[in-house]
Amino acid sequence: MTGSATGGSQEGKAAGDARWLRPASEVESFFETFQTRGTFLTAYWITLRTAEPLQEASVGLALRHLFRKVPPLRTCFRRRGDCLWLCEMDEEAVDFQVEDEADPKRVMEDLMSQSFASHEGPLWRARLVRGAADEDCPLEEVRASFPHTSHLVLGNHHGIADGTSNARTYNLLLRILNDVIAGRPIDDQEQLGEMVVQEEFKAMVSAKLRELQKDPENLQRLLEEKEKVMTSVPLLLQCYPSVQGTQVKTEVIFEELDEDTTRRFFRRCKSEGVSVGSAFTALINGAIIDLAKKAGRTDETFTLNESHALDVRRFLSGDASRHLGVHITVLAHAVEAPAAWRESFWDYARTLHRSLHTKLSQDGHLLHSCIREASVSTDDVGKATSLFPPPFEDSVCTNMRNLDAVCPDVAGEHVQATRILRGASNYTSAHFFHTFRRRFLYSFCSSAHILPRDAAKALTRAIFDNLRSLV
């Protein structure tokens, strides 16, 4: 273990020891509720290539500098009366371990299932996994100059960071690690950003809700539509029910495209007038339909419920680039797909693309929050988060697009990141995708107690078999 360990109990600390920052937001409280059950914990697997063997001491020192420079990494959650508060940790503590001869995938899955002692912190973990010298490195220009492979697997409480915060944090970590190895000074006073509550977005939601309340019939229709979706059973779960008693633990399946296939896929999407995210969502839906047909479904069309994670920062009026923490919302979407989707794939993808973007232009990104506020009274918010509905979405997608734009410091003179994979434990099945260093990377996160492993593997294989056949 490198770095100090956190000790003691909440009861043993005086109230004055904590630096109380502010009451936790609704979304932070939501993630705190479920992380205690090993759900909604995020993890990143970063493959590193170094010019010299990576030293444990260098990584440990870099992580301690990161702790000092990134406010979310210093936070914990504590109760103050009936209210959950965000606090600054009492002391510097970094949960860092080295695991030799371990499988980074297993380490990632373990981190996604391990809850945190939220009242003390730290609410993140780092594991250095030694890699074999002959591990594959797809970047030829890196392979010769950086012959040594290691893996950093990092996990965190979702209530302190979203994907954008994590990407910026781990980009900074790589910059610091290069500085540590080079012996350059590091200014711990300079902060990556601020952990803020998104007041502007809350105001946008409130304004939209007031607008909806002027038309009670339309609002009631939206509430009934939402209730209908939330009580539906995903198509794959209808066709491939899980075995009762299966362990509840999210597992990860990875896929990636080489540079050439990534380039051809992106060019084809552009020529067809479809975003990469829309095309890939259409491929996910198509693979689900194919598996349903193999299981005996004969429907001529299917309507699949999608859930898309969105970065709230993109909707704000000012510069939100330094906003750290969790700033995400959900766009619910559904569009009819033909059973014979492959014969007219690009037409279907364009229909899905237009529908998604029309919904966004009509404030669809605000509706999820509006409907939740309209359907759950203030007194019931705490109770609502203690209950968890069965899965109802056919797909949950989180697309961070080009990760290079958020991570400009991955190609240092001593350390280079060649692959970044993302994932999170969840109660359903979720698709994570982005591009990094000119390659399309994908993670499918699902627990066998929801979707059998064989079905999960078949779904992933079908998505990428279909993709390659189309480009």
GROMACS .gro file of C-alpha atoms in nm:
model
  471
    1MET     CA    1   0.000   0.000   0.000
    2THR     CA    2   0.133   0.340  -0.095
    3GLY     CA    3  -0.006   0.650   0.071
    4SER     CA    4  -0.169   0.679   0.410
    5ALA     CA    5  -0.462   0.462   0.509
    6THR     CA    6  -0.782   0.599   0.658
    7GLY     CA    7  -0.857   0.484   1.009
    8GLY     CA    8  -1.105   0.536   1.289
    9SER     CA    9  -1.482   0.559   1.278
   10GLN     CA   10  -1.732   0.835   1.222
   11GLU     CA   11  -1.841   0.818   1.585
   12GLY     CA   12  -1.481   0.868   1.699
   13LYS     CA   13  -1.439   1.198   1.517
   14ALA     CA   14  -1.548   1.528   1.661
   15ALA     CA   15  -1.797   1.723   1.453
   16GLY     CA   16  -1.549   2.009   1.430
   17ASP     CA   17  -1.293   1.787   1.256
   18ALA     CA   18  -1.486   1.790   0.930
   19ARG     CA   19  -1.491   2.074   0.683
   20TRP     CA   20  -1.857   2.081   0.587
   21LEU     CA   21  -1.885   2.197   0.226
   22ARG     CA   22  -2.255   2.193   0.135
   23PRO     CA   23  -2.563   1.970   0.137
   24ALA     CA   24  -2.538   1.688  -0.117
   25SER     CA   25  -2.736   1.732  -0.438
   26GLU     CA   26  -3.014   1.492  -0.532
   27VAL     CA   27  -2.795   1.308  -0.783
   28GLU     CA   28  -2.506   1.283  -0.534
   29SER     CA   29  -2.746   1.143  -0.273
   30PHE     CA   30  -2.881   0.897  -0.531
   31PHE     CA   31  -2.534   0.758  -0.606
   32GLU     CA   32  -2.446   0.746  -0.235
   33THR     CA   33  -2.757   0.536  -0.165
   34PHE     CA   34  -2.671   0.276  -0.426
   35GLN     CA   35  -2.293   0.263  -0.387
   36THR     CA   36  -2.349   0.103  -0.046
   37ARG     CA   37  -2.492  -0.194  -0.239
   38GLY     CA   38  -2.201  -0.208  -0.483
   39THR     CA   39  -2.400  -0.043  -0.763
   40PHE     CA   40  -2.322   0.264  -0.978
   41LEU     CA   41  -1.947   0.250  -0.910
   42THR     CA   42  -1.731   0.362  -1.200
   43ALA     CA   43  -1.397   0.217  -1.309
   44TYR     CA   44  -1.135   0.301  -1.571
   45TRP     CA   45  -0.866   0.071  -1.708
   46ILE     CA   46  -0.571   0.262  -1.854
   47THR     CA   47  -0.299   0.071  -2.038
   48LEU     CA   48   0.039   0.242  -2.001
   49ARG     CA   49   0.360   0.211  -2.199
   50THR     CA   50   0.679   0.347  -2.042
   51ALA     CA   51   1.034   0.400  -2.158
   52GLU     CA   52   1.163   0.242  -1.834
   53PRO     CA   53   0.988  -0.001  -1.595
   54LEU     CA   54   0.723   0.195  -1.405
   55GLN     CA   55   0.811   0.227  -1.036
   56GLU     CA   56   0.554   0.189  -0.759
   57ALA     CA   57   0.701   0.491  -0.579
   58SER     CA   58   0.650   0.714  -0.884
   59VAL     CA   59   0.284   0.614  -0.917
   60GLY     CA   60   0.222   0.655  -0.544
   61LEU     CA   61   0.373   1.004  -0.542
   62ALA     CA   62   0.174   1.104  -0.851
   63LEU     CA   63  -0.149   0.985  -0.686
   64ARG     CA   64  -0.078   1.191  -0.373
   65HIS     CA   65  -0.023   1.502  -0.588
   66LEU     CA   66  -0.349   1.419  -0.769
   67PHE     CA   67  -0.533   1.403  -0.434
   68ARG     CA   68  -0.411   1.754  -0.352
   69LYS     CA   69  -0.499   1.902  -0.691
   70VAL     CA   70  -0.847   1.754  -0.756
   71PRO     CA   71  -1.123   1.861  -0.510
   72PRO     CA   72  -1.360   1.564  -0.570
   73LEU     CA   73  -1.086   1.322  -0.464
   74ARG     CA   74  -1.073   1.490  -0.121
   75THR     CA   75  -1.446   1.466  -0.054
   76CYS     CA   76  -1.659   1.233   0.156
   77PHE     CA   77  -2.026   1.222   0.258
   78ARG     CA   78  -2.151   1.268   0.616
   79ARG     CA   79  -2.484   1.309   0.786
   80ARG     CA   80  -2.570   1.636   0.956
   81GLY     CA   81  -2.902   1.573   1.123
   82ASP     CA   82  -3.135   1.440   0.854
   83CYS     CA   83  -2.930   1.588   0.569
   84LEU     CA   84  -2.646   1.429   0.373
   85TRP     CA   85  -2.356   1.669   0.333
   86LEU     CA   86  -2.048   1.681   0.116
   87CYS     CA   87  -1.737   1.720   0.334
   88GLU     CA   88  -1.365   1.754   0.287
   89MET     CA   89  -1.170   1.458   0.425
   90ASP     CA   90  -0.998   1.498   0.761
   91GLU     CA   91  -0.660   1.388   0.630
   92GLU     CA   92  -0.476   1.297   0.312
   93ALA     CA   93  -0.541   0.933   0.224
   94VAL     CA   94  -0.480   0.743  -0.100
   95ASP     CA   95  -0.602   0.385  -0.148
   96PHE     CA   96  -0.327   0.250  -0.374
   97GLN     CA   97  -0.209  -0.108  -0.417
   98VAL     CA   98   0.013  -0.299  -0.659
   99GLU     CA   99  -0.118  -0.628  -0.795
  100ASP     CA  100   0.134  -0.852  -0.966
  101GLU     CA  101   0.025  -1.115  -1.217
  102ALA     CA  102  -0.336  -1.003  -1.195
  103ASP     CA  103  -0.593  -0.977  -1.473
  104PRO     CA  104  -0.673  -0.604  -1.515
  105LYS     CA  105  -1.027  -0.695  -1.627
  106ARG     CA  106  -1.089  -0.884  -1.304
  107VAL     CA  107  -0.940  -0.595  -1.104
  108MET     CA  108  -1.173  -0.355  -1.283
  109GLU     CA  109  -1.477  -0.573  -1.210
  110ASP     CA  110  -1.374  -0.600  -0.845
  111LEU     CA  111  -1.343  -0.222  -0.810
  112MET     CA  112  -1.691  -0.182  -0.961
  113SER     CA  113  -1.839  -0.400  -0.686
  114GLN     CA  114  -1.661  -0.264  -0.378
  115SER     CA  115  -1.849   0.005  -0.186
  116PHE     CA  116  -1.680   0.284   0.009
  117ALA     CA  117  -1.679   0.403   0.369
  118SER     CA  118  -1.837   0.726   0.257
  119HIS     CA  119  -1.816   0.909   0.590
  120GLU     CA  120  -1.435   0.891   0.589
  121GLY     CA  121  -1.308   0.851   0.233
  122PRO     CA  122  -1.122   0.828   0.012
  123LEU     CA  123  -1.402   0.762  -0.237
  124TRP     CA  124  -1.165   0.635  -0.506
  125ARG     CA  125  -0.910   0.357  -0.546
  126ALA     CA  126  -0.605   0.297  -0.766
  127ARG     CA  127  -0.446  -0.035  -0.857
  128LEU     CA  128  -0.121  -0.076  -1.051
  129VAL     CA  129  -0.115  -0.406  -1.242
  130ARG     CA  130   0.213  -0.522  -1.388
  131GLY     CA  131   0.194  -0.622  -1.753
  132ALA     CA  132   0.401  -0.858  -1.962
  133ALA     CA  133   0.669  -0.693  -2.177
  134ASP     CA  134   0.536  -0.853  -2.495
  135GLU     CA  135   0.175  -0.735  -2.453
  136ASP     CA  136   0.019  -0.603  -2.771
  137CYS     CA  137   0.056  -0.233  -2.840
  138PRO     CA  138  -0.137  -0.130  -3.152
  139LEU     CA  139   0.046   0.202  -3.186
  140GLU     CA  140   0.364   0.122  -3.378
  141GLU     CA  141   0.525   0.456  -3.304
  142VAL     CA  142   0.489   0.386  -2.930
  143ARG     CA  143   0.586   0.019  -2.925
  144ALA     CA  144   0.959   0.063  -2.985
  145SER     CA  145   1.026   0.370  -2.772
  146PHE     CA  146   0.803   0.264  -2.480
  147PRO     CA  147   0.859  -0.112  -2.444
  148HIS     CA  148   0.728  -0.161  -2.088
  149THR     CA  149   0.358  -0.223  -2.019
  150SER     CA  150   0.162  -0.155  -1.701
  151HIS     CA  151  -0.206  -0.107  -1.624
  152LEU     CA  152  -0.367   0.149  -1.398
  153VAL     CA  153  -0.717   0.054  -1.285
  154LEU     CA  154  -0.902   0.332  -1.106
  155GLY     CA  155  -1.242   0.314  -0.943
  156ASN     CA  156  -1.458   0.580  -0.781
  157HIS     CA  157  -1.786   0.662  -0.613
  158HIS     CA  158  -2.009   0.796  -0.892
  159GLY     CA  159  -2.135   1.070  -0.660
  160ILE     CA  160  -1.801   1.255  -0.676
  161ALA     CA  161  -1.735   1.238  -1.051
  162ASP     CA  162  -1.891   1.172  -1.390
  163GLY     CA  163  -1.715   1.063  -1.707
  164THR     CA  164  -1.592   1.411  -1.798
  165SER     CA  165  -1.452   1.471  -1.448
  166ASN     CA  166  -1.284   1.131  -1.450
  167ALA     CA  167  -1.129   1.181  -1.794
  168ARG     CA  168  -0.989   1.522  -1.698
  169THR     CA  169  -0.863   1.382  -1.366
  170TYR     CA  170  -0.682   1.089  -1.525
  171ASN     CA  171  -0.536   1.311  -1.796
  172LEU     CA  172  -0.390   1.521  -1.514
  173LEU     CA  173  -0.261   1.206  -1.346
  174LEU     CA  174  -0.065   1.115  -1.659
  175ARG     CA  175   0.078   1.466  -1.679
  176ILE     CA  176   0.182   1.450  -1.312
  177LEU     CA  177   0.332   1.102  -1.356
  178ASN     CA  178   0.551   1.228  -1.640
  179ASP     CA  179   0.657   1.523  -1.423
  180VAL     CA  180   0.737   1.294  -1.128
  181ILE     CA  181   0.957   1.069  -1.344
  182ALA     CA  182   1.127   1.372  -1.502
  183GLY     CA  183   1.188   1.529  -1.160
  184ARG     CA  184   0.994   1.845  -1.241
  185PRO     CA  185   0.832   2.047  -0.958
  186ILE     CA  186   0.455   2.014  -0.913
  187ASP     CA  187   0.236   2.294  -0.780
  188ASP     CA  188  -0.018   2.134  -0.545
  189GLN     CA  189  -0.196   2.467  -0.496
  190GLU     CA  190  -0.306   2.478  -0.859
  191GLN     CA  191  -0.645   2.306  -0.876
  192LEU     CA  192  -0.797   2.116  -1.170
  193GLY     CA  193  -1.137   2.280  -1.118
  194GLU     CA  194  -1.422   2.329  -0.874
  195MET     CA  195  -1.677   2.080  -0.745
  196VAL     CA  196  -2.004   2.268  -0.796
  197VAL     CA  197  -2.378   2.207  -0.784
  198GLN     CA  198  -2.543   2.274  -1.118
  199GLU     CA  199  -2.778   2.556  -1.021
  200GLU     CA  200  -2.829   2.677  -1.378
  201PHE     CA  201  -2.947   2.335  -1.496
  202LYS     CA  202  -3.181   2.308  -1.196
  203ALA     CA  203  -3.330   2.644  -1.294
  204MET     CA  204  -3.376   2.520  -1.653
  205VAL     CA  205  -3.560   2.210  -1.524
  206SER     CA  206  -3.782   2.422  -1.299
  207ALA     CA  207  -3.869   2.658  -1.584
  208LYS     CA  208  -3.955   2.363  -1.811
  209LEU     CA  209  -4.170   2.205  -1.540
  210ARG     CA  210  -4.365   2.530  -1.493
  211GLU     CA  211  -4.422   2.534  -1.868
  212LEU     CA  212  -4.550   2.175  -1.865
  213GLN     CA  213  -4.779   2.244  -1.571
  214LYS     CA  214  -4.966   2.500  -1.782
  215ASP     CA  215  -5.096   2.207  -1.988
  216PRO     CA  216  -5.206   1.948  -1.728
  217GLU     CA  217  -5.338   1.703  -1.990
  218ASN     CA  218  -5.005   1.693  -2.173
  219LEU     CA  219  -4.814   1.656  -1.845
  220GLN     CA  220  -5.041   1.369  -1.742
  221ARG     CA  221  -4.981   1.202  -2.079
  222LEU     CA  222  -4.604   1.230  -2.031
  223LEU     CA  223  -4.631   1.084  -1.682
  224GLU     CA  224  -4.838   0.791  -1.808
  225GLU     CA  225  -4.594   0.727  -2.094
  226LYS     CA  226  -4.306   0.725  -1.846
  227GLU     CA  227  -4.490   0.485  -1.617
  228LYS     CA  228  -4.561   0.254  -1.910
  229VAL     CA  229  -4.192   0.248  -2.006
  230MET     CA  230  -4.077   0.191  -1.649
  231THR     CA  231  -4.305  -0.111  -1.608
  232SER     CA  232  -4.201  -0.272  -1.938
  233VAL     CA  233  -3.963  -0.568  -1.963
  234PRO     CA  234  -3.662  -0.530  -2.198
  235LEU     CA  235  -3.684  -0.745  -2.510
  236LEU     CA  236  -3.368  -0.944  -2.434
  237LEU     CA  237  -3.488  -1.021  -2.082
  238GLN     CA  238  -3.815  -1.149  -2.224
  239CYS     CA  239  -3.622  -1.386  -2.452
  240TYR     CA  240  -3.325  -1.475  -2.230
  241PRO     CA  241  -3.435  -1.479  -1.865
  242SER     CA  242  -3.161  -1.509  -1.607
  243VAL     CA  243  -3.126  -1.805  -1.374
  244GLN     CA  244  -3.264  -1.737  -1.028
  245GLY     CA  245  -2.994  -1.714  -0.762
  246THR     CA  246  -2.719  -1.597  -1.000
  247GLN     CA  247  -2.456  -1.376  -0.832
  248VAL     CA  248  -2.516  -1.004  -0.853
  249LYS     CA  249  -2.189  -0.869  -0.994
  250THR     CA  250  -2.131  -0.656  -1.302
  251GLU     CA  251  -1.896  -0.811  -1.556
  252VAL     CA  252  -1.731  -0.637  -1.849
  253ILE     CA  253  -1.691  -0.738  -2.214
  254PHE     CA  254  -1.449  -0.532  -2.424
  255GLU     CA  255  -1.426  -0.477  -2.799
  256GLU     CA  256  -1.227  -0.234  -3.009
  257LEU     CA  257  -1.181  -0.142  -3.372
  258ASP     CA  258  -0.840  -0.097  -3.529
  259GLU     CA  259  -0.751   0.239  -3.682
  260ASP     CA  260  -0.848   0.143  -4.035
  261THR     CA  261  -1.190   0.003  -3.940
  262THR     CA  262  -1.255   0.300  -3.712
  263ARG     CA  263  -1.173   0.540  -3.997
  264ARG     CA  264  -1.397   0.354  -4.244
  265PHE     CA  265  -1.686   0.341  -3.994
  266PHE     CA  266  -1.663   0.713  -3.923
  267ARG     CA  267  -1.640   0.803  -4.292
  268ARG     CA  268  -1.943   0.589  -4.374
  269CYS     CA  269  -2.144   0.752  -4.093
  270LYS     CA  270  -2.054   1.098  -4.224
  271SER     CA  271  -2.142   1.010  -4.583
  272GLU     CA  272  -2.479   0.872  -4.469
  273GLY     CA  273  -2.559   1.184  -4.264
  274VAL     CA  274  -2.560   1.000  -3.932
  275SER     CA  275  -2.359   1.063  -3.615
  276VAL     CA  276  -2.134   0.783  -3.492
  277GLY     CA  277  -2.337   0.764  -3.172
  278SER     CA  278  -2.666   0.726  -3.360
  279ALA     CA  279  -2.523   0.462  -3.594
  280PHE     CA  280  -2.378   0.262  -3.305
  281THR     CA  281  -2.706   0.283  -3.113
  282ALA     CA  282  -2.882   0.150  -3.423
  283LEU     CA  283  -2.631  -0.137  -3.432
  284ILE     CA  284  -2.702  -0.216  -3.066
  285ASN     CA  285  -3.076  -0.222  -3.137
  286GLY     CA  286  -3.024  -0.437  -3.446
  287ALA     CA  287  -2.823  -0.693  -3.249
  288ILE     CA  288  -3.096  -0.707  -2.982
  289ILE     CA  289  -3.358  -0.768  -3.252
  290ASP     CA  290  -3.150  -1.045  -3.410
  291LEU     CA  291  -3.112  -1.225  -3.075
  292ALA     CA  292  -3.485  -1.192  -3.014
  293LYS     CA  293  -3.557  -1.342  -3.356
  294LYS     CA  294  -3.321  -1.633  -3.278
  295ALA     CA  295  -3.522  -1.690  -2.962
  296GLY     CA  296  -3.840  -1.721  -3.168
  297ARG     CA  297  -3.987  -1.369  -3.183
  298THR     CA  298  -4.168  -1.304  -3.509
  299ASP     CA  299  -4.269  -0.937  -3.469
  300GLU     CA  300  -4.246  -0.731  -3.789
  301THR     CA  301  -4.128  -0.424  -3.596
  302PHE     CA  302  -3.978  -0.357  -3.253
  303THR     CA  303  -3.977  -0.043  -3.040
  304LEU     CA  304  -3.678  -0.045  -2.808
  305ASN     CA  305  -3.639   0.186  -2.507
  306GLU     CA  306  -3.303   0.361  -2.502
  307SER     CA  307  -3.147   0.569  -2.227
  308HIS     CA  308  -2.864   0.807  -2.321
  309ALA     CA  309  -2.639   0.968  -2.061
  310LEU     CA  310  -2.576   1.335  -2.138
  311ASP     CA  311  -2.322   1.583  -2.005
  312VAL     CA  312  -2.514   1.875  -1.851
  313ARG     CA  313  -2.220   2.110  -1.915
  314ARG     CA  314  -2.303   2.119  -2.287
  315PHE     CA  315  -2.637   2.290  -2.217
  316LEU     CA  316  -2.509   2.572  -1.994
  317SER     CA  317  -2.472   2.932  -2.101
  318GLY     CA  318  -2.126   2.999  -1.959
  319ASP     CA  319  -1.791   2.821  -1.953
  320ALA     CA  320  -1.837   2.499  -1.755
  321SER     CA  321  -1.502   2.345  -1.844
  322ARG     CA  322  -1.379   2.363  -1.482
  323HIS     CA  323  -1.695   2.213  -1.333
  324LEU     CA  324  -1.600   1.890  -1.159
  325GLY     CA  325  -1.828   1.641  -0.987
  326VAL     CA  326  -2.130   1.468  -1.134
  327HIS     CA  327  -2.312   1.668  -1.402
  328ILE     CA  328  -2.517   1.420  -1.600
  329THR     CA  329  -2.876   1.382  -1.707
  330VAL     CA  330  -3.066   1.123  -1.907
  331LEU     CA  331  -3.237   1.138  -2.245
  332ALA     CA  332  -3.501   0.870  -2.284
  333HIS     CA  333  -3.571   0.771  -2.644
  334ALA     CA  334  -3.754   0.510  -2.851
  335VAL     CA  335  -3.812   0.469  -3.224
  336GLU     CA  336  -3.966   0.186  -3.421
  337ALA     CA  337  -3.721  -0.052  -3.589
  338PRO     CA  338  -3.803  -0.305  -3.860
  339ALA     CA  339  -3.734  -0.671  -3.791
  340ALA     CA  340  -3.546  -0.674  -4.124
  341TRP     CA  341  -3.335  -0.379  -4.010
  342ARG     CA  342  -3.017  -0.495  -4.183
  343GLU     CA  343  -3.164  -0.456  -4.534
  344SER     CA  344  -3.230  -0.087  -4.470
  345PHE     CA  345  -2.979  -0.013  -4.195
  346TRP     CA  346  -2.876   0.338  -4.296
  347ASP     CA  347  -3.238   0.445  -4.346
  348TYR     CA  348  -3.315   0.315  -3.997
  349ALA     CA  349  -3.003   0.485  -3.855
  350ARG     CA  350  -3.107   0.817  -4.013
  351THR     CA  351  -3.456   0.784  -3.866
  352LEU     CA  352  -3.308   0.717  -3.522
  353HIS     CA  353  -3.060   1.005  -3.563
  354ARG     CA  354  -3.331   1.256  -3.661
  355SER     CA  355  -3.556   1.140  -3.378
  356LEU     CA  356  -3.280   1.173  -3.117
  357HIS     CA  357  -3.178   1.520  -3.230
  358THR     CA  358  -3.537   1.639  -3.259
  359LYS     CA  359  -3.598   1.528  -2.902
  360LEU     CA  360  -3.289   1.718  -2.787
  361SER     CA  361  -3.400   2.032  -2.969
  362GLN     CA  362  -3.737   2.005  -2.792
  363ASP     CA  363  -3.575   2.000  -2.445
  364GLY     CA  364  -3.586   1.623  -2.414
  365HIS     CA  365  -3.279   1.646  -2.190
  366LEU     CA  366  -3.493   1.832  -1.934
  367LEU     CA  367  -3.796   1.602  -1.944
  368HIS     CA  368  -3.639   1.320  -1.739
  369SER     CA  369  -3.580   1.557  -1.447
  370CYS     CA  370  -3.915   1.732  -1.494
  371ILE     CA  371  -4.115   1.410  -1.489
  372ARG     CA  372  -3.925   1.282  -1.188
  373GLU     CA  373  -4.005   1.604  -0.999
  374ALA     CA  374  -4.369   1.593  -1.108
  375SER     CA  375  -4.416   1.230  -1.007
  376VAL     CA  376  -4.226   1.225  -0.677
  377SER     CA  377  -4.312   1.467  -0.399
  378THR     CA  378  -4.036   1.629  -0.196
  379ASP     CA  379  -4.120   1.414   0.107
  380ASP     CA  380  -4.084   1.096  -0.098
  381VAL     CA  381  -3.746   1.164  -0.257
  382GLY     CA  382  -3.549   0.982   0.012
  383LYS     CA  383  -3.789   0.687   0.006
  384ALA     CA  384  -3.788   0.667  -0.373
  385THR     CA  385  -3.412   0.624  -0.390
  386SER     CA  386  -3.427   0.336  -0.140
  387LEU     CA  387  -3.626   0.131  -0.390
  388PHE     CA  388  -3.491   0.013  -0.720
  389PRO     CA  389  -3.713  -0.073  -1.017
  390PRO     CA  390  -3.639  -0.381  -1.227
  391PRO     CA  391  -3.461  -0.306  -1.558
  392PHE     CA  392  -3.686  -0.144  -1.816
  393GLU     CA  393  -3.446   0.000  -2.077
  394ASP     CA  394  -3.338  -0.212  -2.372
  395SER     CA  395  -3.013  -0.020  -2.383
  396VAL     CA  396  -2.829   0.234  -2.168
  397CYS     CA  397  -2.565   0.422  -2.368
  398THR     CA  398  -2.286   0.649  -2.254
  399ASN     CA  399  -2.091   0.799  -2.544
  400MET     CA  400  -1.798   1.026  -2.460
  401ARG     CA  401  -1.711   1.070  -2.829
  402ASN     CA  402  -1.346   1.164  -2.886
  403LEU     CA  403  -1.164   1.116  -2.556
  404ASP     CA  404  -0.848   1.271  -2.703
  405ALA     CA  405  -1.016   1.611  -2.678
  406VAL     CA  406  -1.048   1.570  -2.300
  407CYS     CA  407  -0.712   1.395  -2.256
  408PRO     CA  408  -0.446   1.596  -2.442
  409ASP     CA  409  -0.158   1.483  -2.216
  410VAL     CA  410  -0.163   1.107  -2.274
  411ALA     CA  411   0.152   1.104  -2.490
  412GLY     CA  412   0.424   1.214  -2.248
  413GLU     CA  413   0.798   1.172  -2.284
  414HIS     CA  414   0.818   0.899  -2.017
  415VAL     CA  415   0.465   0.754  -1.998
  416GLN     CA  416   0.203   0.711  -2.268
  417ALA     CA  417  -0.152   0.581  -2.239
  418THR     CA  418  -0.241   0.354  -2.530
  419ARG     CA  419  -0.588   0.242  -2.426
  420ILE     CA  420  -0.858   0.376  -2.192
  421LEU     CA  421  -1.162   0.161  -2.118
  422ARG     CA  422  -1.458   0.275  -1.908
  423GLY     CA  423  -1.731   0.096  -1.718
  424ALA     CA  424  -1.971   0.108  -1.424
  425SER     CA  425  -2.165  -0.139  -1.217
  426ASN     CA  426  -2.538  -0.110  -1.274
  427TYR     CA  427  -2.875  -0.279  -1.228
  428THR     CA  428  -2.929  -0.322  -1.601
  429SER     CA  429  -2.697  -0.355  -1.905
  430ALA     CA  430  -2.495  -0.055  -2.022
  431HIS     CA  431  -2.288   0.027  -2.330
  432PHE     CA  432  -1.983   0.256  -2.292
  433PHE     CA  433  -1.805   0.378  -2.604
  434HIS     CA  434  -1.562   0.644  -2.722
  435THR     CA  435  -1.261   0.690  -2.947
  436PHE     CA  436  -0.908   0.716  -2.814
  437ARG     CA  437  -0.591   0.753  -3.018
  438ARG     CA  438  -0.779   0.691  -3.343
  439ARG     CA  439  -0.950   0.369  -3.230
  440PHE     CA  440  -1.313   0.303  -3.133
  441LEU     CA  441  -1.329   0.141  -2.786
  442TYR     CA  442  -1.632  -0.027  -2.631
  443SER     CA  443  -1.729  -0.183  -2.297
  444PHE     CA  444  -2.048  -0.375  -2.222
  445CYS     CA  445  -2.129  -0.388  -1.849
  446SER     CA  446  -2.392  -0.631  -1.727
  447SER     CA  447  -2.459  -0.870  -1.441
  448ALA     CA  448  -2.549  -1.231  -1.514
  449HIS     CA  449  -2.837  -1.202  -1.265
  450ILE     CA  450  -2.997  -0.969  -1.524
  451LEU     CA  451  -2.870  -1.103  -1.858
  452PRO     CA  452  -2.708  -1.448  -1.891
  453ARG     CA  453  -2.337  -1.437  -1.981
  454ASP     CA  454  -2.388  -1.627  -2.306
  455ALA     CA  455  -2.651  -1.377  -2.420
  456ALA     CA  456  -2.425  -1.084  -2.324
  457LYS     CA  457  -2.136  -1.230  -2.525
  458ALA     CA  458  -2.363  -1.306  -2.822
  459LEU     CA  459  -2.497  -0.949  -2.817
  460THR     CA  460  -2.149  -0.794  -2.822
  461ARG     CA  461  -2.030  -1.029  -3.095
  462ALA     CA  462  -2.336  -0.948  -3.309
  463ILE     CA  463  -2.289  -0.571  -3.272
  464PHE     CA  464  -1.933  -0.581  -3.404
  465ASP     CA  465  -1.993  -0.848  -3.668
  466ASN     CA  466  -2.271  -0.631  -3.809
  467LEU     CA  467  -2.060  -0.315  -3.787
  468ARG     CA  468  -1.772  -0.468  -3.982
  469SER     CA  469  -2.007  -0.604  -4.247
  470LEU     CA  470  -2.154  -0.257  -4.305
  471VAL     CA  471  -1.828  -0.066  -4.359
   0.00000   0.00000   0.00000
